[in-house]
PDB file of C-alpha atoms in Angstrom:
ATOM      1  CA  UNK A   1     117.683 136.296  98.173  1.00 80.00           C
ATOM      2  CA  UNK A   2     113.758 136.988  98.638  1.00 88.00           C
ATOM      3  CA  UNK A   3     112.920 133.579  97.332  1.00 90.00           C
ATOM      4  CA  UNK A   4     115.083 131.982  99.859  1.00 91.00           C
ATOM      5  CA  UNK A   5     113.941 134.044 102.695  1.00 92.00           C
ATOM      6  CA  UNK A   6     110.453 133.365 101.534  1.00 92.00           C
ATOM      7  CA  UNK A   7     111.105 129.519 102.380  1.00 91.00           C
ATOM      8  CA  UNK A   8     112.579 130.671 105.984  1.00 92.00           C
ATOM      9  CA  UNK A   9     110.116 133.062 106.134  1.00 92.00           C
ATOM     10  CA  UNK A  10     107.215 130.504 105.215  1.00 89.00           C
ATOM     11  CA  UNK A  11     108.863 128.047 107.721  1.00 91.00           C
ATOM     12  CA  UNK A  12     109.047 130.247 110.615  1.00 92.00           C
ATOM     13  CA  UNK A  13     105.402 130.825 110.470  1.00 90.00           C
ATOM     14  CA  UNK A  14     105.014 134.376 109.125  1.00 90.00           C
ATOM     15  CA  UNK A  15     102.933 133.728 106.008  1.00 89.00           C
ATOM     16  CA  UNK A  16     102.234 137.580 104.630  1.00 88.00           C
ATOM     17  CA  UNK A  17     106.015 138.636 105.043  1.00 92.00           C
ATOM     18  CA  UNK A  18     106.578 134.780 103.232  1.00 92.00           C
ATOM     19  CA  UNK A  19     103.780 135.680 100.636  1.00 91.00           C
ATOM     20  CA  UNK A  20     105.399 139.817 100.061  1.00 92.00           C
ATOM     21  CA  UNK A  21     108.984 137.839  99.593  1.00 94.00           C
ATOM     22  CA  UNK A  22     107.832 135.453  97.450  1.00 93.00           C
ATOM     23  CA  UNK A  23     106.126 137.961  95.179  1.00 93.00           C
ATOM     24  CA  UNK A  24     109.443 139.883  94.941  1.00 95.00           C
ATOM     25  CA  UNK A  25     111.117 137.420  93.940  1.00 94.00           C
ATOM     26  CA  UNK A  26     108.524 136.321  91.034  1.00 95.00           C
ATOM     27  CA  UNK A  27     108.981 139.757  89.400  1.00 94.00           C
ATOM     28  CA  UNK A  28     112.989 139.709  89.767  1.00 93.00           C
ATOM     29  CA  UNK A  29     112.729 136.142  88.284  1.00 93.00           C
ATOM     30  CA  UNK A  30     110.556 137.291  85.841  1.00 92.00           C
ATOM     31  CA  UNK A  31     112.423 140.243  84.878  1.00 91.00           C
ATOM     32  CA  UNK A  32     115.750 138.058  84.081  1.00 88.00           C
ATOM     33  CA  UNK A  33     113.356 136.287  81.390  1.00 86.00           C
ATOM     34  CA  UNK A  34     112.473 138.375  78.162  1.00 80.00           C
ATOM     35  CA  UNK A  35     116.031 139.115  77.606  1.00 75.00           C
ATOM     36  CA  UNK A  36     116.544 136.279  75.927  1.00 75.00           C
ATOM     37  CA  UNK A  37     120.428 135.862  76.975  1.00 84.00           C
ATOM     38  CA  UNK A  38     120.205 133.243  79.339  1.00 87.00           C
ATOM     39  CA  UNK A  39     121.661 129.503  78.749  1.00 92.00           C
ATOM     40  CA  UNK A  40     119.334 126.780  79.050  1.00 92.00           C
ATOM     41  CA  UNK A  41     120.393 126.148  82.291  1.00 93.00           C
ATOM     42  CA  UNK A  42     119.832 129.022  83.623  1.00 93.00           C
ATOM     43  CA  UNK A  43     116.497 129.211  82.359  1.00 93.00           C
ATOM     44  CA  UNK A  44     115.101 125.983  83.456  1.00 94.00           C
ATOM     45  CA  UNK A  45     116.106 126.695  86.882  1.00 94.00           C
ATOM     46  CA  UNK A  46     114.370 130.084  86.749  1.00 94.00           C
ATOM     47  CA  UNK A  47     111.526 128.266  85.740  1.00 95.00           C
ATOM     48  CA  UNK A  48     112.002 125.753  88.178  1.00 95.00           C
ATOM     49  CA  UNK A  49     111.757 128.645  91.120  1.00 94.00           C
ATOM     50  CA  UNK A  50     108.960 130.744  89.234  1.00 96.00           C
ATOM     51  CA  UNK A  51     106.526 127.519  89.212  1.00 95.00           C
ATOM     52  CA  UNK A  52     107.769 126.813  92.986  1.00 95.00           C
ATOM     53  CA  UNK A  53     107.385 130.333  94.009  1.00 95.00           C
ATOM     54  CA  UNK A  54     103.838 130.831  92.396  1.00 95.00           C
ATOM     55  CA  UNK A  55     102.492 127.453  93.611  1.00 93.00           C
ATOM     56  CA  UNK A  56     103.600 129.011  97.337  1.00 92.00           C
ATOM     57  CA  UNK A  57     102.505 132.308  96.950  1.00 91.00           C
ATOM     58  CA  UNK A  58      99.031 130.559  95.754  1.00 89.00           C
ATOM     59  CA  UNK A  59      98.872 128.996  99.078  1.00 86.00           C
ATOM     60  CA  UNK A  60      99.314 132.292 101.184  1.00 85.00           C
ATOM     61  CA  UNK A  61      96.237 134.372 100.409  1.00 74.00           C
ATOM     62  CA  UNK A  62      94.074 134.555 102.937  1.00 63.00           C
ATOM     63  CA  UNK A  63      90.828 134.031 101.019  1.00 67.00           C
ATOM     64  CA  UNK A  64      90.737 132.514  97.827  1.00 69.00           C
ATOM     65  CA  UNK A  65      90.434 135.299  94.709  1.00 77.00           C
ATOM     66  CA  UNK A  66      91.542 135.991  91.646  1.00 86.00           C
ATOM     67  CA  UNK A  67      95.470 136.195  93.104  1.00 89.00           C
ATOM     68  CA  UNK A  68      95.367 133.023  94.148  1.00 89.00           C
ATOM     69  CA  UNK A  69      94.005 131.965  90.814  1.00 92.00           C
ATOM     70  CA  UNK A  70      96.151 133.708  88.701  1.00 94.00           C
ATOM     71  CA  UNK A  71      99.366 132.041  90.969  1.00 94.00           C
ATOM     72  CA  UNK A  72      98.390 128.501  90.321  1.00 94.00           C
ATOM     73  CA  UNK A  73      97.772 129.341  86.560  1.00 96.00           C
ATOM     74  CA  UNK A  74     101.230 130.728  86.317  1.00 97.00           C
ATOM     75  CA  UNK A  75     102.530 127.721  88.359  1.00 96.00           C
ATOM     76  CA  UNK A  76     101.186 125.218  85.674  1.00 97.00           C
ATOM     77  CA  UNK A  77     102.415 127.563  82.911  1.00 97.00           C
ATOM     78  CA  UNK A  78     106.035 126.883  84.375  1.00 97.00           C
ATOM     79  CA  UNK A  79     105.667 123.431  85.466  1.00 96.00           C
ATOM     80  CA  UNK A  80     104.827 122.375  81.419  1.00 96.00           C
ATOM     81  CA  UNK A  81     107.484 124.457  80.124  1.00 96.00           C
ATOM     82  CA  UNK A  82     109.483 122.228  82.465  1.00 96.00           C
ATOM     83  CA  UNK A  83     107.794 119.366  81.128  1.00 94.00           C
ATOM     84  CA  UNK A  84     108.693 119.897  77.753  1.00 95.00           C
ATOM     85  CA  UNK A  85     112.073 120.916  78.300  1.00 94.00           C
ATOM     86  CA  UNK A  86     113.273 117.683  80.366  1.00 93.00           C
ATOM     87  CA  UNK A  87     110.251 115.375  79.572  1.00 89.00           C
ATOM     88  CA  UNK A  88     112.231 112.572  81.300  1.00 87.00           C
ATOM     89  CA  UNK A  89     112.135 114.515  84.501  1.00 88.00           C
ATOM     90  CA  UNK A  90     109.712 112.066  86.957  1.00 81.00           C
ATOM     91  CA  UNK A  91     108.693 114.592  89.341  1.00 86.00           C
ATOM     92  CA  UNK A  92     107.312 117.233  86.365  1.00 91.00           C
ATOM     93  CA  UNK A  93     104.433 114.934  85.835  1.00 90.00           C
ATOM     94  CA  UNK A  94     103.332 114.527  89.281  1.00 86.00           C
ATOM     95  CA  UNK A  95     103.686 117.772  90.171  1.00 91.00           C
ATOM     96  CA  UNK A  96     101.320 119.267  86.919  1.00 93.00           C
ATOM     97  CA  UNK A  97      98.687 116.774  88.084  1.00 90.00           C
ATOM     98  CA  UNK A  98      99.022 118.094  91.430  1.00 89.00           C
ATOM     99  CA  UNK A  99      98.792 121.510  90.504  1.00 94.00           C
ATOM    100  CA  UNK A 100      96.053 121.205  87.732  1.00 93.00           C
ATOM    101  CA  UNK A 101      93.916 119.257  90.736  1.00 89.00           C
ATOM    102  CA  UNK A 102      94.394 122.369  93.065  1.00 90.00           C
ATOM    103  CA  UNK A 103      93.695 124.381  90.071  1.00 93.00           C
ATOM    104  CA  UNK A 104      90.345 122.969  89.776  1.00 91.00           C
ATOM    105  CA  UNK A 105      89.462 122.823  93.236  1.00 88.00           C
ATOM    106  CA  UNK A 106      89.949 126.559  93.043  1.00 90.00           C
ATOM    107  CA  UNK A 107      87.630 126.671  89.890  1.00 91.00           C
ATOM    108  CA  UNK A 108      85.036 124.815  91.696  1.00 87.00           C
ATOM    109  CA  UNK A 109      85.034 126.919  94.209  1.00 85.00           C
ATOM    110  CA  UNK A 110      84.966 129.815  91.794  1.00 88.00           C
ATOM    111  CA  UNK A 111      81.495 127.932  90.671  1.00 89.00           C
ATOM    112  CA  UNK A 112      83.589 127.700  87.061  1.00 91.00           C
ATOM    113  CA  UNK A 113      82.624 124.058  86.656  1.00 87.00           C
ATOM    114  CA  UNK A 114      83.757 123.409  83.006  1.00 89.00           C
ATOM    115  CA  UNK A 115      87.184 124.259  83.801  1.00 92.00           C
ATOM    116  CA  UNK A 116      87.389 123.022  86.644  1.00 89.00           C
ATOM    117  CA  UNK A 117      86.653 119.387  84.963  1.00 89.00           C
ATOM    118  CA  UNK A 118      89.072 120.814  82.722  1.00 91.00           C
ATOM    119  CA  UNK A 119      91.544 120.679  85.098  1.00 92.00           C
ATOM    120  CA  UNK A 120      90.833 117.435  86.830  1.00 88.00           C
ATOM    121  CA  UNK A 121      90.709 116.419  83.642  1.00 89.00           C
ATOM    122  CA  UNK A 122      94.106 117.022  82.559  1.00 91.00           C
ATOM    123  CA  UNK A 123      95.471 116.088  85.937  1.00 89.00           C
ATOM    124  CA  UNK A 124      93.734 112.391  85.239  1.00 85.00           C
ATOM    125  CA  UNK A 125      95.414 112.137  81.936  1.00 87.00           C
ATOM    126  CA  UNK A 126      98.562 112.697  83.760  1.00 87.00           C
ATOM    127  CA  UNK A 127      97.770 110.472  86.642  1.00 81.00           C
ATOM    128  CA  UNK A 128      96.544 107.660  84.571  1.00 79.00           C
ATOM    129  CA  UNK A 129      99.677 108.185  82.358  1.00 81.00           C
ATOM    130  CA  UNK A 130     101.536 107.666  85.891  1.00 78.00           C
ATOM    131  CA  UNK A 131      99.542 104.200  86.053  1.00 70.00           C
ATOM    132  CA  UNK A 132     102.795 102.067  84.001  1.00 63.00           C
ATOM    133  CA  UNK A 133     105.980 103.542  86.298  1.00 54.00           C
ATOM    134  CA  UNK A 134     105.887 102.185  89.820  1.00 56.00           C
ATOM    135  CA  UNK A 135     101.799 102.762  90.401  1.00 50.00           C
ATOM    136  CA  UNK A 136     101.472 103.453  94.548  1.00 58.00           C
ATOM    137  CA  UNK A 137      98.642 103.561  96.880  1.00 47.00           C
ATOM    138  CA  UNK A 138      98.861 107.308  96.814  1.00 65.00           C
ATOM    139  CA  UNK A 139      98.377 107.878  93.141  1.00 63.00           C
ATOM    140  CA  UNK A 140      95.412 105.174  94.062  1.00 63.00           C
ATOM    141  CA  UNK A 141      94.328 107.925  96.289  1.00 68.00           C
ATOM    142  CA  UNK A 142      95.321 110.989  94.295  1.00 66.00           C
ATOM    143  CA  UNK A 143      92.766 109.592  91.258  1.00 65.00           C
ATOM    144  CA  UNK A 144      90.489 108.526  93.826  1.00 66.00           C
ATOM    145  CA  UNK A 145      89.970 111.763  94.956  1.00 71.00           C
ATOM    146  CA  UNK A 146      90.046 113.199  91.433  1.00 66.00           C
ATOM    147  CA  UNK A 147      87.052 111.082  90.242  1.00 68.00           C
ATOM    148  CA  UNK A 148      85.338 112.827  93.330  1.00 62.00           C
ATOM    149  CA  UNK A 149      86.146 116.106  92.423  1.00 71.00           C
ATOM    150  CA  UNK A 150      84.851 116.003  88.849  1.00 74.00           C
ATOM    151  CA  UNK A 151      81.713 114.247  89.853  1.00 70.00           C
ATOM    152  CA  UNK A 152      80.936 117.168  92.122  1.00 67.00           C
ATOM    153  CA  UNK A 153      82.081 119.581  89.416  1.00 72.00           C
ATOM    154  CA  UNK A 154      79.973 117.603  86.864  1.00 71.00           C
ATOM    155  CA  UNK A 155      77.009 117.689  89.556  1.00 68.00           C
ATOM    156  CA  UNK A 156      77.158 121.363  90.392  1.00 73.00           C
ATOM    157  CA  UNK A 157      77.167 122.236  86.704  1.00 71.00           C
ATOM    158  CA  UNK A 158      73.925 120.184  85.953  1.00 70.00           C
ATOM    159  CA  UNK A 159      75.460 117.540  83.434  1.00 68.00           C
ATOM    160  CA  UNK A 160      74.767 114.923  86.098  1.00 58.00           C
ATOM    161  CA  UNK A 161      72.082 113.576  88.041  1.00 57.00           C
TER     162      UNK A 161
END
């Protein structure tokens, strides 16, 4: 219920009630997990709504800190799960490289330039991967404006000119 009324919540404008729901509803997620009971099912779409509800709740904090960090982390952590588990799910991919690019824009910020590149990194591996299904002027512009973000990483931590 707080997961869904995080989305209404998030829609009607009210982003700290949005971000206090969507937190709730990672640790009741969370706490269905260790168990170890669960079908498969059930699982992937708890992992489904943990990545979706992190990646939100990463978007909510007012300044960027160590929350907002720690949400995208966990977001990628359930997105490759997801990966693995249904590896011919389509959106899985683009959504990792999306996350792992936000993930190392937060880096940069963070002044944490190898991982950052890290990130971008990974998210270009993923993009370029992307390059043999239908390729689209927005993944054009989505590794476009990865290359950017790695040169200024690159830049900022001295290894280029």
């Amino acid at each position: 219920a707080c997961y869904s009324l995080a989305h209404i919540q998030l829609r009607l404008g009210d982003r700290a009630v949005a971000g206090d729901s969507f937190r709730k509803a990672i640790g009741s997620f969370e706490k269905l997990l260790p168990d170890g009971t669960l079908d498969e099912s059930t699982e992937t779409d708890l992992w489904t709504r943990l990545a979706d509800a992190y990646e939100q709740n990463s978007g909510l904090y007012s300044t960027e800190g160590d929350e907002q960090l720690t949400s995208l982390q966990h977001a990628v952590r359930y997105v490759k799960m997801l990966r693995a588990r249904q590896p011919d799910e389509r959106n899985f991919p683009a959504r990792e490289a999306l996350l792992q690019q936000q993930l190392g824009g937060v880096l940069q910020r963070f002044r944490r330039f190898d991982e950052a590149v890290a990130a971008y990194a990974v998210a270009g591996e993923i993009l370029d991967s992307m390059r043999t299904e239908a390729f689209s002027v927005d993944l054009e512009d989505r590794l476009s404006s990865l290359q950017f973000q790695t040169a200024l990483s690159l830049r900022e931590a001295g290894k280029l000119e």
